[in-house]
Short mmCIF file of C-alpha atoms and ligand atoms in Angstrom, two decimals:
data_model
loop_
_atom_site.label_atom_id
_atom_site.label_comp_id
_atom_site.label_asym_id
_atom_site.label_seq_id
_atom_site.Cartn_x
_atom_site.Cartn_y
_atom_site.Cartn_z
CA UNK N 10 76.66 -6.11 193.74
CA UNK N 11 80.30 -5.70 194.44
CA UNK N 12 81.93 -9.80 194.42
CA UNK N 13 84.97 -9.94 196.80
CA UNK N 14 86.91 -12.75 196.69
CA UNK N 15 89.73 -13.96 199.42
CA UNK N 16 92.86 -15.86 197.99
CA UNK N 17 95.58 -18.21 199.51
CA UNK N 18 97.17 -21.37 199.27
CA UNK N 19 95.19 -24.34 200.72
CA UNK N 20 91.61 -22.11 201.13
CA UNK N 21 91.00 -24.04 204.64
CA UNK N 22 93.33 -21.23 207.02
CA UNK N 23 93.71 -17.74 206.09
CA UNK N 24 91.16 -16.80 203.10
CA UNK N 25 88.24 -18.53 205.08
CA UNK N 26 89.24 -16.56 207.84
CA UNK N 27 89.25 -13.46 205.88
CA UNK N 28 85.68 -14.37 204.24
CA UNK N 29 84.18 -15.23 207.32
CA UNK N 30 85.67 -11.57 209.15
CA UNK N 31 84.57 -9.32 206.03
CA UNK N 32 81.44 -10.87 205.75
CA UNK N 33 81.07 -9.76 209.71
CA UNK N 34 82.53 -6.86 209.12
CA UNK N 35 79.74 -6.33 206.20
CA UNK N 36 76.88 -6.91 207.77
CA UNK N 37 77.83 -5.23 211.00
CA UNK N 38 78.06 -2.05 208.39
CA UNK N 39 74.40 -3.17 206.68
CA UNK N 40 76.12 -3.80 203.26
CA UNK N 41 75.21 -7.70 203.20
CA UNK N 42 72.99 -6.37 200.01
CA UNK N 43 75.67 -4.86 197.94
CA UNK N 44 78.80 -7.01 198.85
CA UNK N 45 78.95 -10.39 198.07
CA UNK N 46 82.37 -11.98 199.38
CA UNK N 47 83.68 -15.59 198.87
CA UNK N 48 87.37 -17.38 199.16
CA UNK N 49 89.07 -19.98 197.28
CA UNK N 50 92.80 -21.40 197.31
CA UNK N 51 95.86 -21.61 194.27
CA UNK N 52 95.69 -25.16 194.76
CA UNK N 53 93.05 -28.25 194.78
CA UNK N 54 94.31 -30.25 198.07
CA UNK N 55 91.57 -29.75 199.77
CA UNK N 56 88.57 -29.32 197.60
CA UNK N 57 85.26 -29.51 199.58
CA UNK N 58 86.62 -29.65 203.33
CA UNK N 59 85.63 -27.26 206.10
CA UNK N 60 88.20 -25.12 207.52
CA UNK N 61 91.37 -25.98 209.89
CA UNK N 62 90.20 -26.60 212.93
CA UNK N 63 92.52 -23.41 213.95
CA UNK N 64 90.92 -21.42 212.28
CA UNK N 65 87.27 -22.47 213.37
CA UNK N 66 88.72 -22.04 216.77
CA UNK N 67 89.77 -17.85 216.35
CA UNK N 68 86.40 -17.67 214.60
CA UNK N 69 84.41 -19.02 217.40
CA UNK N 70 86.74 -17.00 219.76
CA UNK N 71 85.66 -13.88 218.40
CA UNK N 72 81.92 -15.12 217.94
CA UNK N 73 82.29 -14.64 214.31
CA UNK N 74 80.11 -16.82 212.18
CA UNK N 75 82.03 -20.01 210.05
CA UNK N 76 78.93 -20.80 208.58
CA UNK N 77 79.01 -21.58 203.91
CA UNK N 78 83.13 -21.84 204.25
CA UNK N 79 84.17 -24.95 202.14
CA UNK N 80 87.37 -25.13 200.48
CA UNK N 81 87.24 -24.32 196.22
CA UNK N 82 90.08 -24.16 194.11
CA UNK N 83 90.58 -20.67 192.34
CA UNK N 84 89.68 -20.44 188.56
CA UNK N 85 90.94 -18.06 185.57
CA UNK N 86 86.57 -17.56 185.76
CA UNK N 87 86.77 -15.98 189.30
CA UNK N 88 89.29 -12.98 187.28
CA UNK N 89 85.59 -12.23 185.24
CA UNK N 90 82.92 -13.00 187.97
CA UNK N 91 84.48 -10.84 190.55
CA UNK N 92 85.67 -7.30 191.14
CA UNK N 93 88.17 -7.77 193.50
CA UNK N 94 90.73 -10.70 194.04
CA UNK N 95 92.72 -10.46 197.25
CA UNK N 96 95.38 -12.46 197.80
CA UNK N 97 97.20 -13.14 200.89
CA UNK N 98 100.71 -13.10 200.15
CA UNK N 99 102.85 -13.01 197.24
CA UNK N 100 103.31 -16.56 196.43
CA UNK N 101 99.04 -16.56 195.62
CA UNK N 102 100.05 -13.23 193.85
CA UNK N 103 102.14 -15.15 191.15
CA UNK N 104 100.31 -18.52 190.97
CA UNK N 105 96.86 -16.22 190.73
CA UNK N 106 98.72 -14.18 187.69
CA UNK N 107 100.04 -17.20 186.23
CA UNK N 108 96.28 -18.76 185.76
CA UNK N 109 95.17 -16.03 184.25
CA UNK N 110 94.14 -12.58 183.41
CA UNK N 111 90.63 -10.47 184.01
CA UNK N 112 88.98 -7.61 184.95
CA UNK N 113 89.26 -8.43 188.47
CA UNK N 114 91.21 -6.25 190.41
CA UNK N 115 94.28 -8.53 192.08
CA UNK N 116 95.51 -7.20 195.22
CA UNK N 117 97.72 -7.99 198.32
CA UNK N 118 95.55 -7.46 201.82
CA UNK N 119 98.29 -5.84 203.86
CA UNK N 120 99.62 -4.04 200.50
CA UNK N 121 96.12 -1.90 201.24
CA UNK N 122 97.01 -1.28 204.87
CA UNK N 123 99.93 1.61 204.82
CA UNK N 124 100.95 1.11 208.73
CA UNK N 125 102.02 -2.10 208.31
CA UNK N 126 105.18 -3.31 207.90
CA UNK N 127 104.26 -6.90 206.86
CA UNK N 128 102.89 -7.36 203.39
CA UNK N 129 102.47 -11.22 203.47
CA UNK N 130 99.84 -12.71 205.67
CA UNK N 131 101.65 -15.25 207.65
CA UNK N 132 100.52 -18.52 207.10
CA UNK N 133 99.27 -20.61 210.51
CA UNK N 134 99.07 -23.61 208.67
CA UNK N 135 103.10 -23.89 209.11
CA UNK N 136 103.07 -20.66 211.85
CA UNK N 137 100.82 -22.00 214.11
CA UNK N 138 99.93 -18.82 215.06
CA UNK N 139 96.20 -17.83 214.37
CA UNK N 140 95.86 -15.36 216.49
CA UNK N 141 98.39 -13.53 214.40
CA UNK N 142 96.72 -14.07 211.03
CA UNK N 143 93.54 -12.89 212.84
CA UNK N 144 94.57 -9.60 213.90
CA UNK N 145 96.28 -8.80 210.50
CA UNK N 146 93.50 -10.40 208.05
CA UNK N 147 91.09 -8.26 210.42
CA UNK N 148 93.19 -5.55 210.21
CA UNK N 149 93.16 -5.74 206.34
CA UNK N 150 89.60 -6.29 206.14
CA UNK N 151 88.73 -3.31 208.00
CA UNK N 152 90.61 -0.96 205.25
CA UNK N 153 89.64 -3.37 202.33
CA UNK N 154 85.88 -2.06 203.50
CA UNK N 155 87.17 1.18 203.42
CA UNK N 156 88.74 1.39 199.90
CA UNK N 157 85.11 -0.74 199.07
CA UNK N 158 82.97 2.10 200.33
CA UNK N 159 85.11 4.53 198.68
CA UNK N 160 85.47 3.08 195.45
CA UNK N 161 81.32 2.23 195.21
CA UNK N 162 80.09 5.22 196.62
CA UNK N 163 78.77 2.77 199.45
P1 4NP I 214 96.20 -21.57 203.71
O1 4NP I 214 97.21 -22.55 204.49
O2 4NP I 214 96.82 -21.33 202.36
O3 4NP I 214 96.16 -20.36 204.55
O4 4NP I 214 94.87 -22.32 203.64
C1 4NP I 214 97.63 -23.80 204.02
C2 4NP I 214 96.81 -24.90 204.15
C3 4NP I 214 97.25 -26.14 203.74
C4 4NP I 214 98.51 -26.27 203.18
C5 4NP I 214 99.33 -25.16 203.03
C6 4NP I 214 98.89 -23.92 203.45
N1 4NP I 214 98.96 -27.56 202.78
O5 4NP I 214 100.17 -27.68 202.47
O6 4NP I 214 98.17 -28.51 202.74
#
């Protein structure tokens, strides 16, 4: 099983959003059996809630299924369960180095995705702008399947 797991600040805006796309994304491409994905955030504020209600709103928008997100704080653990950590902008790059160090490859979604000029997912929670972080996360997670596949021999 190749473990996946989605990185950012408060875990209730853009790394649910990026779970709950690549986990689409993963069973639209009949993988669900060898890719396991989950999310978590840098910090504890919001331990155990559901997502921003912006962000259930793009998911429903796009008929994309919200269903197991609930907000975890990241753990130096999560650099030795899983095999790739991917963080949504630099900021969760630092505070995820700063916990700790694993075998876990760390990595930057839009740092994967050579087109674009943005390298930080923008944050909607102070943006307001979901639809943004939608079509860059989705973006992301369309190459981040790639590299997957690649890597895996998937
Ligand atoms: P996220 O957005 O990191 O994409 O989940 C945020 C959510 C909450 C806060 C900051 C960012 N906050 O300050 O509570």
């Amino acid at each position: 099983m190749v473990k996946v797991l989605f990185v950012c600040l408060g875990n209730i805006c853009r790394s649910p959003m990026a779970e709950a796309i690549f986990r689409d994304l993963v069973k639209k491409n009949q993988l669900s059996e060898k890719i396991s994905i989950d999310s978590a955030g840098t910090s504890g504020w919001h331990i155990g809630n559901p997502p921003h209600k912006g962000t259930l709103k793009i998911l429903k928008k796009y008929k994309i299924s919200e269903q197991g997100l609930k907000a975890r704080q990241f753990t130096a653990d999560d650099l030795y369960t899983f095999d790739y950590i991917v963080v949504m902008d630099d900021k969760n790059l630092d505070d995820v180095k700063r916990i700790g160090e694993g075998p876990a490859k760390v990595l930057r979604l839009l740092d994967i995705v050579e087109a674009s000029e943005r390298k930080n997912v923008p944050d909607p929670y102070h943006t307001g702008d979901f639809e943004e972080t939608y079509e860059l996360v989705t973006k992301g997670c369309d190459v981040l399947l790639q590299l997957i596949k690649e890597e895996h021999q998937l």
